[in-house]
Each structure stands twice: as C-alpha cells, then as structure tokens.
C-alpha cells in the first residue's frame, strides 16, 4: 500500500513538472518571438498582443491575466466547474510565466531581422509545449474555452471552432499590423497544427517488431528477461520454405528495438525482422487507456 502511494505521488509530480515545462515553452515562444514581431496567431496570446498594441500602457502578460480571467468566468457559467476546473491552473500559470519573462528579459525589438526565422521559433516552441500538454491529458486554457463553448451551443466541432476563433484573431492582426504580418500570422497558425501533430506522434512513437527465427526461445528470453517486455508468439506456415515457423511480435521503444535487433544479429543472423512505427500504443508498460 505504501509503495503504491509513492508511485502515485511520483507520477503526479512528473505530470506537474511536465505541465510547467510545457507552459514555460509556451511563454518563451510568446515573449521572445510572438510579441516582438506582432505574431497574433490566435489564442489569448494573440488577443493580448493586439490589446497591448492598442493600449500600450499595459503589457502582454497583464492582458493575458485579464483575458484568461474573463474566459474562465465564461467557462464556469457556460460549461460548469467540472469542465473548466482542469484548465484553471494552466491559464493562470501561463499568464504568470509570460509576465515574469517580460520583467526579467524585456524585449524592445526582435532578436533578428529575419522575420521568417522568428516565425519558425514562434511556431516551434509553443507547438512543442502544446503537444506535451495535450499528450499528458491537460489543457492550456485560453481560447480552448471559447472553442468548447462554441462546440456546446453550435454544430461546430471543437477543433473547427478553435480554428475559426484563432483565424479571426489572425485576420484582425493583418488589419492592424499590415498584410505582411497578417499573412505570417495565418502561415504560423496553419504550421502550428502540423507541428503539434508531428511532436505528439514523435513523443508516442513505438517500434512494432516482428521476427521469424529458428531461435525463438532465446529471443523470447531476451525480450522478457533483459528488456522486460511482453511478446506474442504464434506459428505461421512459410509459403517459400514450406515449413512451419515461429513468429514473435513485440512492441518496444527505440532503444529497446535497437538492442533487440543487435541481439538477433548475434544469435540468429538468418532471422527475418520487420520493424515498423506505431504512433499510438496503449496497454501495460505504455500508455493507459
């Protein structure tokens, strides 16, 4: 019971650290690259960048506090405490991290004169942070709340509702900062969707290994005893050889797949191996359902 309690606590600490690391990535992308270049690519950060331009006596971090506060209230009214409670911490923490960066490292102008390079980092950092947040089952709040409200009271799906709200912000930025900046905002908005999907897939990718070998017992022993993974073994009939063969299937991470491949090369050089990527693996030893 005590050991289970320690594991439970450790898992929550790791989840909390990952969440805050992701929020720091989001805040860094907003402060160092989005705000100096007026990249209002949707979200509360986009609204705050526009608001800070229209009302220059307040900074982006302060506006994020205000806007996230308003969105949280709207979420409580239209969605209820059960839905909005999980996003409360992320919304406040993200605003706080941006506010701290603005005071610790003021950005009077962009790092470089290369706008496209700045856009790349304005997309990559927040996209990586968002991907980790989605992957651990959390939310960064912000316009996600607007999307959930639109989804609940209209026929729009959450993904489409979020895209509509963010696209409107990018168009407004184009009207305020000029067509060039507006086009960069739209480009960044579209690129972020692809980068988020790519990072999530990269985080979750596993290797499905299928082996046909004359040394199945040794390979099974290595998988279970050394790699501490499970495997499925079945008999298949070889069309070319005309023999019944033992086929082993297992799912491993990258390091384990390389270790298994090297072991098979030493143990049975004539073995037939296929290794394919699996973007989602659910079960014991991997992700929970």
PDB file of C-alpha atoms in Angstrom:
ATOM      1  CA  UNK A   1       0.000   0.000   0.000  1.00  0.00           C
ATOM      2  CA  UNK A   2       2.829   2.364   0.914  1.00  0.00           C
ATOM      3  CA  UNK A   3       4.723   1.537  -2.301  1.00  0.00           C
ATOM      4  CA  UNK A   4       1.618   2.176  -4.416  1.00  0.00           C
ATOM      5  CA  UNK A   5       1.169   5.514  -2.673  1.00  0.00           C
ATOM      6  CA  UNK A   6       4.773   6.509  -3.507  1.00  0.00           C
ATOM      7  CA  UNK A   7       4.321   5.574  -7.185  1.00  0.00           C
ATOM      8  CA  UNK A   8       1.067   7.509  -7.316  1.00  0.00           C
ATOM      9  CA  UNK A   9       2.755  10.561  -5.816  1.00  0.00           C
ATOM     10  CA  UNK A  10       5.772  10.295  -8.100  1.00  0.00           C
ATOM     11  CA  UNK A  11       3.522  10.053 -11.171  1.00  0.00           C
ATOM     12  CA  UNK A  12       1.704  13.210 -10.160  1.00  0.00           C
ATOM     13  CA  UNK A  13       4.980  15.071  -9.569  1.00  0.00           C
ATOM     14  CA  UNK A  14       6.233  14.085 -13.045  1.00  0.00           C
ATOM     15  CA  UNK A  15       2.901  15.174 -14.565  1.00  0.00           C
ATOM     16  CA  UNK A  16       3.109  18.520 -12.764  1.00  0.00           C
ATOM     17  CA  UNK A  17       6.724  19.116 -13.859  1.00  0.00           C
ATOM     18  CA  UNK A  18       5.910  18.251 -17.470  1.00  0.00           C
ATOM     19  CA  UNK A  19       2.928  20.599 -17.413  1.00  0.00           C
ATOM     20  CA  UNK A  20       5.002  23.503 -16.109  1.00  0.00           C
ATOM     21  CA  UNK A  21       7.866  22.792 -18.512  1.00  0.00           C
ATOM     22  CA  UNK A  22       5.342  22.917 -21.361  1.00  0.00           C
ATOM     23  CA  UNK A  23       3.880  26.182 -20.097  1.00  0.00           C
ATOM     24  CA  UNK A  24       7.376  27.693 -19.927  1.00  0.00           C
ATOM     25  CA  UNK A  25       7.941  26.706 -23.585  1.00  0.00           C
ATOM     26  CA  UNK A  26       4.662  28.396 -24.489  1.00  0.00           C
ATOM     27  CA  UNK A  27       5.589  31.508 -22.511  1.00  0.00           C
ATOM     28  CA  UNK A  28       9.053  31.667 -24.126  1.00  0.00           C
ATOM     29  CA  UNK A  29       7.570  31.449 -27.605  1.00  0.00           C
ATOM     30  CA  UNK A  30       5.080  34.199 -26.803  1.00  0.00           C
ATOM     31  CA  UNK A  31       7.526  36.590 -25.143  1.00  0.00           C
ATOM     32  CA  UNK A  32      10.680  36.125 -27.237  1.00  0.00           C
ATOM     33  CA  UNK A  33       9.181  35.613 -30.704  1.00  0.00           C
ATOM     34  CA  UNK A  34       5.451  36.261 -30.976  1.00  0.00           C
ATOM     35  CA  UNK A  35       5.162  39.559 -29.116  1.00  0.00           C
ATOM     36  CA  UNK A  36       8.184  41.422 -30.609  1.00  0.00           C
ATOM     37  CA  UNK A  37       7.054  40.511 -34.149  1.00  0.00           C
ATOM     38  CA  UNK A  38       3.310  41.094 -33.557  1.00  0.00           C
ATOM     39  CA  UNK A  39       2.586  37.466 -34.454  1.00  0.00           C
ATOM     40  CA  UNK A  40      -1.003  37.350 -33.183  1.00  0.00           C
ATOM     41  CA  UNK A  41      -1.595  33.750 -34.242  1.00  0.00           C
ATOM     42  CA  UNK A  42      -4.753  33.160 -32.265  1.00  0.00           C
ATOM     43  CA  UNK A  43      -5.208  32.219 -28.635  1.00  0.00           C
ATOM     44  CA  UNK A  44      -5.146  34.528 -25.644  1.00  0.00           C
ATOM     45  CA  UNK A  45      -1.569  35.450 -26.540  1.00  0.00           C
ATOM     46  CA  UNK A  46      -2.768  36.755 -29.919  1.00  0.00           C
ATOM     47  CA  UNK A  47      -5.559  38.765 -28.333  1.00  0.00           C
ATOM     48  CA  UNK A  48      -3.129  40.104 -25.729  1.00  0.00           C
ATOM     49  CA  UNK A  49      -0.550  41.156 -28.349  1.00  0.00           C
ATOM     50  CA  UNK A  50      -3.260  43.109 -30.187  1.00  0.00           C
ATOM     51  CA  UNK A  51      -4.580  44.606 -26.937  1.00  0.00           C
ATOM     52  CA  UNK A  52      -1.069  45.642 -25.822  1.00  0.00           C
ATOM     53  CA  UNK A  53      -0.649  47.470 -29.141  1.00  0.00           C
ATOM     54  CA  UNK A  54      -3.954  49.303 -28.793  1.00  0.00           C
ATOM     55  CA  UNK A  55      -3.340  50.064 -25.103  1.00  0.00           C
ATOM     56  CA  UNK A  56       0.476  50.370 -24.812  1.00  0.00           C
ATOM     57  CA  UNK A  57       0.458  51.275 -21.114  1.00  0.00           C
ATOM     58  CA  UNK A  58      -0.188  47.585 -20.308  1.00  0.00           C
ATOM     59  CA  UNK A  59       1.973  44.592 -21.300  1.00  0.00           C
ATOM     60  CA  UNK A  60       1.071  41.260 -22.864  1.00  0.00           C
ATOM     61  CA  UNK A  61       1.376  39.287 -19.613  1.00  0.00           C
ATOM     62  CA  UNK A  62      -1.064  41.579 -17.802  1.00  0.00           C
ATOM     63  CA  UNK A  63      -3.566  41.343 -20.646  1.00  0.00           C
ATOM     64  CA  UNK A  64      -3.251  37.561 -20.575  1.00  0.00           C
ATOM     65  CA  UNK A  65      -4.162  37.572 -16.877  1.00  0.00           C
ATOM     66  CA  UNK A  66      -7.247  39.677 -17.628  1.00  0.00           C
ATOM     67  CA  UNK A  67      -8.387  37.778 -20.722  1.00  0.00           C
ATOM     68  CA  UNK A  68      -7.835  34.362 -19.163  1.00  0.00           C
ATOM     69  CA  UNK A  69      -9.780  35.523 -16.110  1.00  0.00           C
ATOM     70  CA  UNK A  70     -12.719  36.567 -18.299  1.00  0.00           C
ATOM     71  CA  UNK A  71     -12.589  33.275 -20.217  1.00  0.00           C
ATOM     72  CA  UNK A  72     -12.506  31.254 -17.000  1.00  0.00           C
ATOM     73  CA  UNK A  73     -15.623  33.082 -15.752  1.00  0.00           C
ATOM     74  CA  UNK A  74     -17.355  32.413 -19.101  1.00  0.00           C
ATOM     75  CA  UNK A  75     -16.321  28.773 -18.869  1.00  0.00           C
ATOM     76  CA  UNK A  76     -17.714  28.444 -15.359  1.00  0.00           C
ATOM     77  CA  UNK A  77     -21.029  29.978 -16.498  1.00  0.00           C
ATOM     78  CA  UNK A  78     -21.466  28.029 -19.753  1.00  0.00           C
ATOM     79  CA  UNK A  79     -19.508  24.822 -19.132  1.00  0.00           C
ATOM     80  CA  UNK A  80     -19.549  24.284 -15.371  1.00  0.00           C
ATOM     81  CA  UNK A  81     -16.863  23.756 -12.733  1.00  0.00           C
ATOM     82  CA  UNK A  82     -16.145  20.128 -13.672  1.00  0.00           C
ATOM     83  CA  UNK A  83     -15.047  21.061 -17.195  1.00  0.00           C
ATOM     84  CA  UNK A  84     -13.267  24.359 -16.516  1.00  0.00           C
ATOM     85  CA  UNK A  85     -11.506  23.378 -13.291  1.00  0.00           C
ATOM     86  CA  UNK A  86      -8.736  21.455 -15.092  1.00  0.00           C
ATOM     87  CA  UNK A  87      -7.747  24.484 -17.211  1.00  0.00           C
ATOM     88  CA  UNK A  88      -7.702  26.993 -14.349  1.00  0.00           C
ATOM     89  CA  UNK A  89      -4.111  26.343 -13.232  1.00  0.00           C
ATOM     90  CA  UNK A  90      -2.696  26.295 -16.773  1.00  0.00           C
ATOM     91  CA  UNK A  91      -4.362  29.593 -17.692  1.00  0.00           C
ATOM     92  CA  UNK A  92      -3.048  31.392 -14.613  1.00  0.00           C
ATOM     93  CA  UNK A  93       0.425  29.800 -14.741  1.00  0.00           C
ATOM     94  CA  UNK A  94       0.956  30.624 -18.422  1.00  0.00           C
ATOM     95  CA  UNK A  95      -0.008  34.254 -17.854  1.00  0.00           C
ATOM     96  CA  UNK A  96       2.343  34.374 -14.857  1.00  0.00           C
ATOM     97  CA  UNK A  97       5.316  32.947 -16.784  1.00  0.00           C
ATOM     98  CA  UNK A  98       4.844  35.494 -19.594  1.00  0.00           C
ATOM     99  CA  UNK A  99       4.558  38.285 -17.018  1.00  0.00           C
ATOM    100  CA  UNK A 100       7.800  37.138 -15.310  1.00  0.00           C
ATOM    101  CA  UNK A 101       9.712  36.945 -18.612  1.00  0.00           C
ATOM    102  CA  UNK A 102       8.578  40.434 -19.577  1.00  0.00           C
ATOM    103  CA  UNK A 103      10.106  41.816 -16.416  1.00  0.00           C
ATOM    104  CA  UNK A 104      13.191  39.610 -16.322  1.00  0.00           C
ATOM    105  CA  UNK A 105      14.133  39.850 -20.029  1.00  0.00           C
ATOM    106  CA  UNK A 106      12.455  42.862 -21.707  1.00  0.00           C
ATOM    107  CA  UNK A 107      12.227  42.597 -25.492  1.00  0.00           C
ATOM    108  CA  UNK A 108      12.305  46.037 -27.121  1.00  0.00           C
ATOM    109  CA  UNK A 109      12.737  44.503 -30.589  1.00  0.00           C
ATOM    110  CA  UNK A 110      13.024  41.050 -32.234  1.00  0.00           C
ATOM    111  CA  UNK A 111      16.205  39.015 -31.852  1.00  0.00           C
ATOM    112  CA  UNK A 112      16.950  39.180 -35.588  1.00  0.00           C
ATOM    113  CA  UNK A 113      15.838  40.949 -38.757  1.00  0.00           C
ATOM    114  CA  UNK A 114      14.855  37.618 -40.332  1.00  0.00           C
ATOM    115  CA  UNK A 115      11.071  37.546 -39.901  1.00  0.00           C
ATOM    116  CA  UNK A 116      10.675  34.007 -41.236  1.00  0.00           C
ATOM    117  CA  UNK A 117      13.287  32.658 -38.809  1.00  0.00           C
ATOM    118  CA  UNK A 118      11.469  34.411 -35.967  1.00  0.00           C
ATOM    119  CA  UNK A 119       8.191  32.859 -37.176  1.00  0.00           C
ATOM    120  CA  UNK A 120       9.731  29.373 -37.109  1.00  0.00           C
ATOM    121  CA  UNK A 121      10.601  29.709 -33.428  1.00  0.00           C
ATOM    122  CA  UNK A 122       7.270  31.417 -32.707  1.00  0.00           C
ATOM    123  CA  UNK A 123       5.632  28.258 -34.043  1.00  0.00           C
ATOM    124  CA  UNK A 124       8.008  25.530 -32.807  1.00  0.00           C
ATOM    125  CA  UNK A 125       8.280  26.498 -29.120  1.00  0.00           C
ATOM    126  CA  UNK A 126       4.527  26.914 -28.420  1.00  0.00           C
ATOM    127  CA  UNK A 127       3.692  23.914 -30.615  1.00  0.00           C
ATOM    128  CA  UNK A 128       6.105  21.699 -28.682  1.00  0.00           C
ATOM    129  CA  UNK A 129       4.655  22.959 -25.393  1.00  0.00           C
ATOM    130  CA  UNK A 130       1.077  22.405 -26.587  1.00  0.00           C
ATOM    131  CA  UNK A 131       1.916  18.908 -27.828  1.00  0.00           C
ATOM    132  CA  UNK A 132       3.321  17.868 -24.439  1.00  0.00           C
ATOM    133  CA  UNK A 133       0.299  19.382 -22.678  1.00  0.00           C
ATOM    134  CA  UNK A 134      -2.152  17.515 -24.932  1.00  0.00           C
ATOM    135  CA  UNK A 135      -0.116  14.332 -24.573  1.00  0.00           C
ATOM    136  CA  UNK A 136      -0.378  14.319 -20.770  1.00  0.00           C
ATOM    137  CA  UNK A 137      -4.116  14.982 -20.962  1.00  0.00           C
ATOM    138  CA  UNK A 138      -4.079  18.623 -19.857  1.00  0.00           C
ATOM    139  CA  UNK A 139      -5.146  21.908 -21.476  1.00  0.00           C
ATOM    140  CA  UNK A 140      -3.556  25.343 -21.657  1.00  0.00           C
ATOM    141  CA  UNK A 141      -6.968  27.011 -21.398  1.00  0.00           C
ATOM    142  CA  UNK A 142      -7.324  30.274 -23.306  1.00  0.00           C
ATOM    143  CA  UNK A 143      -9.328  30.089 -26.499  1.00  0.00           C
ATOM    144  CA  UNK A 144      -9.820  26.359 -25.883  1.00  0.00           C
ATOM    145  CA  UNK A 145     -12.617  27.572 -23.615  1.00  0.00           C
ATOM    146  CA  UNK A 146     -14.184  29.606 -26.443  1.00  0.00           C
ATOM    147  CA  UNK A 147     -13.968  26.558 -28.702  1.00  0.00           C
ATOM    148  CA  UNK A 148     -15.665  24.344 -26.103  1.00  0.00           C
ATOM    149  CA  UNK A 149     -18.477  26.887 -25.635  1.00  0.00           C
ATOM    150  CA  UNK A 150     -18.991  27.202 -29.413  1.00  0.00           C
ATOM    151  CA  UNK A 151     -18.941  23.427 -29.726  1.00  0.00           C
ATOM    152  CA  UNK A 152     -21.530  23.012 -26.985  1.00  0.00           C
ATOM    153  CA  UNK A 153     -24.016  25.577 -28.296  1.00  0.00           C
ATOM    154  CA  UNK A 154     -23.435  25.252 -32.066  1.00  0.00           C
ATOM    155  CA  UNK A 155     -22.861  22.420 -34.527  1.00  0.00           C
ATOM    156  CA  UNK A 156     -19.112  23.186 -34.772  1.00  0.00           C
ATOM    157  CA  UNK A 157     -16.640  20.540 -33.592  1.00  0.00           C
ATOM    158  CA  UNK A 158     -14.064  21.704 -31.024  1.00  0.00           C
ATOM    159  CA  UNK A 159     -11.142  21.560 -33.487  1.00  0.00           C
ATOM    160  CA  UNK A 160     -13.010  23.540 -36.125  1.00  0.00           C
ATOM    161  CA  UNK A 161     -14.347  26.013 -33.552  1.00  0.00           C
ATOM    162  CA  UNK A 162     -10.806  26.622 -32.271  1.00  0.00           C
ATOM    163  CA  UNK A 163      -9.527  27.150 -35.819  1.00  0.00           C
ATOM    164  CA  UNK A 164     -12.340  29.649 -36.538  1.00  0.00           C
ATOM    165  CA  UNK A 165     -11.646  31.709 -33.390  1.00  0.00           C
ATOM    166  CA  UNK A 166      -7.856  31.727 -33.978  1.00  0.00           C
ATOM    167  CA  UNK A 167      -8.256  32.572 -37.667  1.00  0.00           C
ATOM    168  CA  UNK A 168     -10.400  35.601 -36.801  1.00  0.00           C
ATOM    169  CA  UNK A 169      -7.644  36.861 -34.468  1.00  0.00           C
ATOM    170  CA  UNK A 170      -5.017  36.407 -37.216  1.00  0.00           C
ATOM    171  CA  UNK A 171      -7.178  38.342 -39.696  1.00  0.00           C
ATOM    172  CA  UNK A 172      -7.595  41.179 -37.203  1.00  0.00           C
ATOM    173  CA  UNK A 173      -3.812  41.262 -36.765  1.00  0.00           C
ATOM    174  CA  UNK A 174      -3.485  41.619 -40.530  1.00  0.00           C
ATOM    175  CA  UNK A 175      -5.751  44.645 -40.455  1.00  0.00           C
ATOM    176  CA  UNK A 176      -3.836  46.193 -37.559  1.00  0.00           C
ATOM    177  CA  UNK A 177      -0.202  45.427 -38.454  1.00  0.00           C
ATOM    178  CA  UNK A 178      -0.435  45.139 -42.240  1.00  0.00           C
ATOM    179  CA  UNK A 179      -0.944  42.421 -44.818  1.00  0.00           C
ATOM    180  CA  UNK A 180       2.635  41.076 -44.474  1.00  0.00           C
ATOM    181  CA  UNK A 181       2.280  40.420 -40.745  1.00  0.00           C
ATOM    182  CA  UNK A 182      -1.237  39.074 -41.249  1.00  0.00           C
ATOM    183  CA  UNK A 183      -0.011  36.562 -43.805  1.00  0.00           C
ATOM    184  CA  UNK A 184       2.755  35.464 -41.427  1.00  0.00           C
ATOM    185  CA  UNK A 185       0.131  35.017 -38.696  1.00  0.00           C
ATOM    186  CA  UNK A 186      -2.052  32.829 -40.915  1.00  0.00           C
ATOM    187  CA  UNK A 187       1.000  30.833 -42.044  1.00  0.00           C
ATOM    188  CA  UNK A 188       2.074  30.340 -38.425  1.00  0.00           C
ATOM    189  CA  UNK A 189      -1.430  29.311 -37.401  1.00  0.00           C
ATOM    190  CA  UNK A 190      -1.554  26.609 -40.079  1.00  0.00           C
ATOM    191  CA  UNK A 191       2.026  25.466 -39.430  1.00  0.00           C
ATOM    192  CA  UNK A 192       1.367  25.085 -35.698  1.00  0.00           C
ATOM    193  CA  UNK A 193      -1.328  22.471 -36.333  1.00  0.00           C
ATOM    194  CA  UNK A 194       1.118  20.303 -38.308  1.00  0.00           C
ATOM    195  CA  UNK A 195       3.957  20.767 -35.811  1.00  0.00           C
ATOM    196  CA  UNK A 196       1.730  19.857 -32.837  1.00  0.00           C
ATOM    197  CA  UNK A 197       0.614  16.647 -34.565  1.00  0.00           C
ATOM    198  CA  UNK A 198       4.208  15.831 -35.521  1.00  0.00           C
ATOM    199  CA  UNK A 199       5.552  16.343 -31.998  1.00  0.00           C
ATOM    200  CA  UNK A 200       2.744  14.276 -30.422  1.00  0.00           C
ATOM    201  CA  UNK A 201       3.403  11.459 -32.871  1.00  0.00           C
ATOM    202  CA  UNK A 202       7.140  11.683 -32.189  1.00  0.00           C
ATOM    203  CA  UNK A 203       6.602  11.505 -28.428  1.00  0.00           C
ATOM    204  CA  UNK A 204       4.313   8.469 -28.653  1.00  0.00           C
ATOM    205  CA  UNK A 205       6.071   6.563 -31.434  1.00  0.00           C
ATOM    206  CA  UNK A 206       6.968   2.953 -30.626  1.00  0.00           C
ATOM    207  CA  UNK A 207       8.505   0.159 -32.688  1.00  0.00           C
ATOM    208  CA  UNK A 208       6.428  -2.893 -33.553  1.00  0.00           C
ATOM    209  CA  UNK A 209       8.914  -5.704 -34.180  1.00  0.00           C
ATOM    210  CA  UNK A 210       8.009  -8.920 -35.971  1.00  0.00           C
ATOM    211  CA  UNK A 211      10.613 -11.704 -36.022  1.00  0.00           C
ATOM    212  CA  UNK A 212      10.771 -15.040 -37.818  1.00  0.00           C
ATOM    213  CA  UNK A 213      13.626 -17.020 -36.292  1.00  0.00           C
ATOM    214  CA  UNK A 214      14.891 -20.539 -35.711  1.00  0.00           C
ATOM    215  CA  UNK A 215      15.946 -19.453 -32.210  1.00  0.00           C
ATOM    216  CA  UNK A 216      12.579 -18.268 -30.820  1.00  0.00           C
ATOM    217  CA  UNK A 217      13.253 -19.412 -27.252  1.00  0.00           C
ATOM    218  CA  UNK A 218      16.472 -17.393 -26.919  1.00  0.00           C
ATOM    219  CA  UNK A 219      14.830 -14.310 -28.431  1.00  0.00           C
ATOM    220  CA  UNK A 220      11.800 -14.609 -26.149  1.00  0.00           C
ATOM    221  CA  UNK A 221      14.092 -14.956 -23.152  1.00  0.00           C
ATOM    222  CA  UNK A 222      15.965 -11.787 -24.178  1.00  0.00           C
ATOM    223  CA  UNK A 223      12.720  -9.819 -24.683  1.00  0.00           C
ATOM    224  CA  UNK A 224      11.218 -10.834 -21.342  1.00  0.00           C
ATOM    225  CA  UNK A 225      14.335 -11.242 -19.215  1.00  0.00           C
ATOM    226  CA  UNK A 226      16.552  -8.405 -20.466  1.00  0.00           C
ATOM    227  CA  UNK A 227      14.132  -5.880 -21.990  1.00  0.00           C
ATOM    228  CA  UNK A 228      11.302  -6.730 -19.553  1.00  0.00           C
ATOM    229  CA  UNK A 229       8.720  -6.578 -22.321  1.00  0.00           C
ATOM    230  CA  UNK A 230       5.985  -8.964 -23.379  1.00  0.00           C
ATOM    231  CA  UNK A 231       5.684 -10.737 -26.709  1.00  0.00           C
ATOM    232  CA  UNK A 232       3.167 -12.702 -28.743  1.00  0.00           C
ATOM    233  CA  UNK A 233       4.305 -15.979 -30.326  1.00  0.00           C
ATOM    234  CA  UNK A 234       2.382 -17.854 -33.000  1.00  0.00           C
ATOM    235  CA  UNK A 235       3.064 -20.447 -35.668  1.00  0.00           C
ATOM    236  CA  UNK A 236       2.897 -19.485 -39.339  1.00  0.00           C
ATOM    237  CA  UNK A 237       3.482 -21.523 -42.487  1.00  0.00           C
ATOM    238  CA  UNK A 238       6.222 -20.222 -44.774  1.00  0.00           C
ATOM    239  CA  UNK A 239       4.990 -20.125 -48.389  1.00  0.00           C
ATOM    240  CA  UNK A 240       8.508 -20.218 -49.849  1.00  0.00           C
ATOM    241  CA  UNK A 241      10.176 -22.619 -47.398  1.00  0.00           C
ATOM    242  CA  UNK A 242       7.120 -24.839 -46.911  1.00  0.00           C
ATOM    243  CA  UNK A 243       7.956 -25.079 -43.178  1.00  0.00           C
ATOM    244  CA  UNK A 244       6.097 -24.037 -40.060  1.00  0.00           C
ATOM    245  CA  UNK A 245       7.903 -21.099 -38.451  1.00  0.00           C
ATOM    246  CA  UNK A 246       7.703 -19.442 -35.026  1.00  0.00           C
ATOM    247  CA  UNK A 247       6.758 -15.757 -35.365  1.00  0.00           C
ATOM    248  CA  UNK A 248       7.391 -13.341 -32.478  1.00  0.00           C
ATOM    249  CA  UNK A 249       5.713  -9.931 -32.253  1.00  0.00           C
ATOM    250  CA  UNK A 250       6.565  -7.304 -29.644  1.00  0.00           C
ATOM    251  CA  UNK A 251       6.322  -3.531 -29.158  1.00  0.00           C
ATOM    252  CA  UNK A 252       9.362  -1.617 -27.884  1.00  0.00           C
ATOM    253  CA  UNK A 253      10.764   1.868 -27.616  1.00  0.00           C
ATOM    254  CA  UNK A 254      13.585   2.961 -29.944  1.00  0.00           C
ATOM    255  CA  UNK A 255      16.438   1.985 -27.639  1.00  0.00           C
ATOM    256  CA  UNK A 256      14.937  -1.449 -26.914  1.00  0.00           C
ATOM    257  CA  UNK A 257      14.289  -2.108 -30.606  1.00  0.00           C
ATOM    258  CA  UNK A 258      17.941  -1.398 -31.453  1.00  0.00           C
ATOM    259  CA  UNK A 259      19.103  -3.619 -28.585  1.00  0.00           C
ATOM    260  CA  UNK A 260      16.860  -6.472 -29.762  1.00  0.00           C
ATOM    261  CA  UNK A 261      17.980  -6.111 -33.376  1.00  0.00           C
ATOM    262  CA  UNK A 262      21.649  -6.270 -32.347  1.00  0.00           C
ATOM    263  CA  UNK A 263      20.986  -9.356 -30.181  1.00  0.00           C
ATOM    264  CA  UNK A 264      19.216 -11.154 -33.044  1.00  0.00           C
ATOM    265  CA  UNK A 265      22.108 -10.373 -35.407  1.00  0.00           C
ATOM    266  CA  UNK A 266      24.460 -12.173 -32.989  1.00  0.00           C
ATOM    267  CA  UNK A 267      22.093 -15.028 -32.138  1.00  0.00           C
ATOM    268  CA  UNK A 268      20.434 -15.814 -35.452  1.00  0.00           C
ATOM    269  CA  UNK A 269      21.913 -13.940 -38.456  1.00  0.00           C
ATOM    270  CA  UNK A 270      19.407 -15.679 -40.736  1.00  0.00           C
ATOM    271  CA  UNK A 271      16.355 -14.330 -38.912  1.00  0.00           C
ATOM    272  CA  UNK A 272      13.777 -12.251 -40.771  1.00  0.00           C
ATOM    273  CA  UNK A 273      12.866  -8.997 -38.977  1.00  0.00           C
ATOM    274  CA  UNK A 274      10.436  -6.192 -39.750  1.00  0.00           C
ATOM    275  CA  UNK A 275      10.313  -3.015 -37.639  1.00  0.00           C
ATOM    276  CA  UNK A 276       7.511  -0.506 -38.191  1.00  0.00           C
ATOM    277  CA  UNK A 277       6.465   2.648 -36.329  1.00  0.00           C
ATOM    278  CA  UNK A 278       3.370   2.647 -34.158  1.00  0.00           C
ATOM    279  CA  UNK A 279       2.151   6.167 -33.335  1.00  0.00           C
ATOM    280  CA  UNK A 280      -0.160   5.012 -30.531  1.00  0.00           C
ATOM    281  CA  UNK A 281       0.449   2.083 -28.184  1.00  0.00           C
ATOM    282  CA  UNK A 282      -1.989   1.568 -25.325  1.00  0.00           C
ATOM    283  CA  UNK A 283      -1.614  -1.059 -22.636  1.00  0.00           C
ATOM    284  CA  UNK A 284       0.549  -2.208 -19.750  1.00  0.00           C
ATOM    285  CA  UNK A 285       4.038  -0.752 -19.936  1.00  0.00           C
ATOM    286  CA  UNK A 286       2.947   2.020 -22.303  1.00  0.00           C
ATOM    287  CA  UNK A 287       0.022   4.464 -22.181  1.00  0.00           C
ATOM    288  CA  UNK A 288      -3.050   3.790 -20.092  1.00  0.00           C
ATOM    289  CA  UNK A 289      -6.469   3.740 -21.725  1.00  0.00           C
TER     290      UNK A 289
END
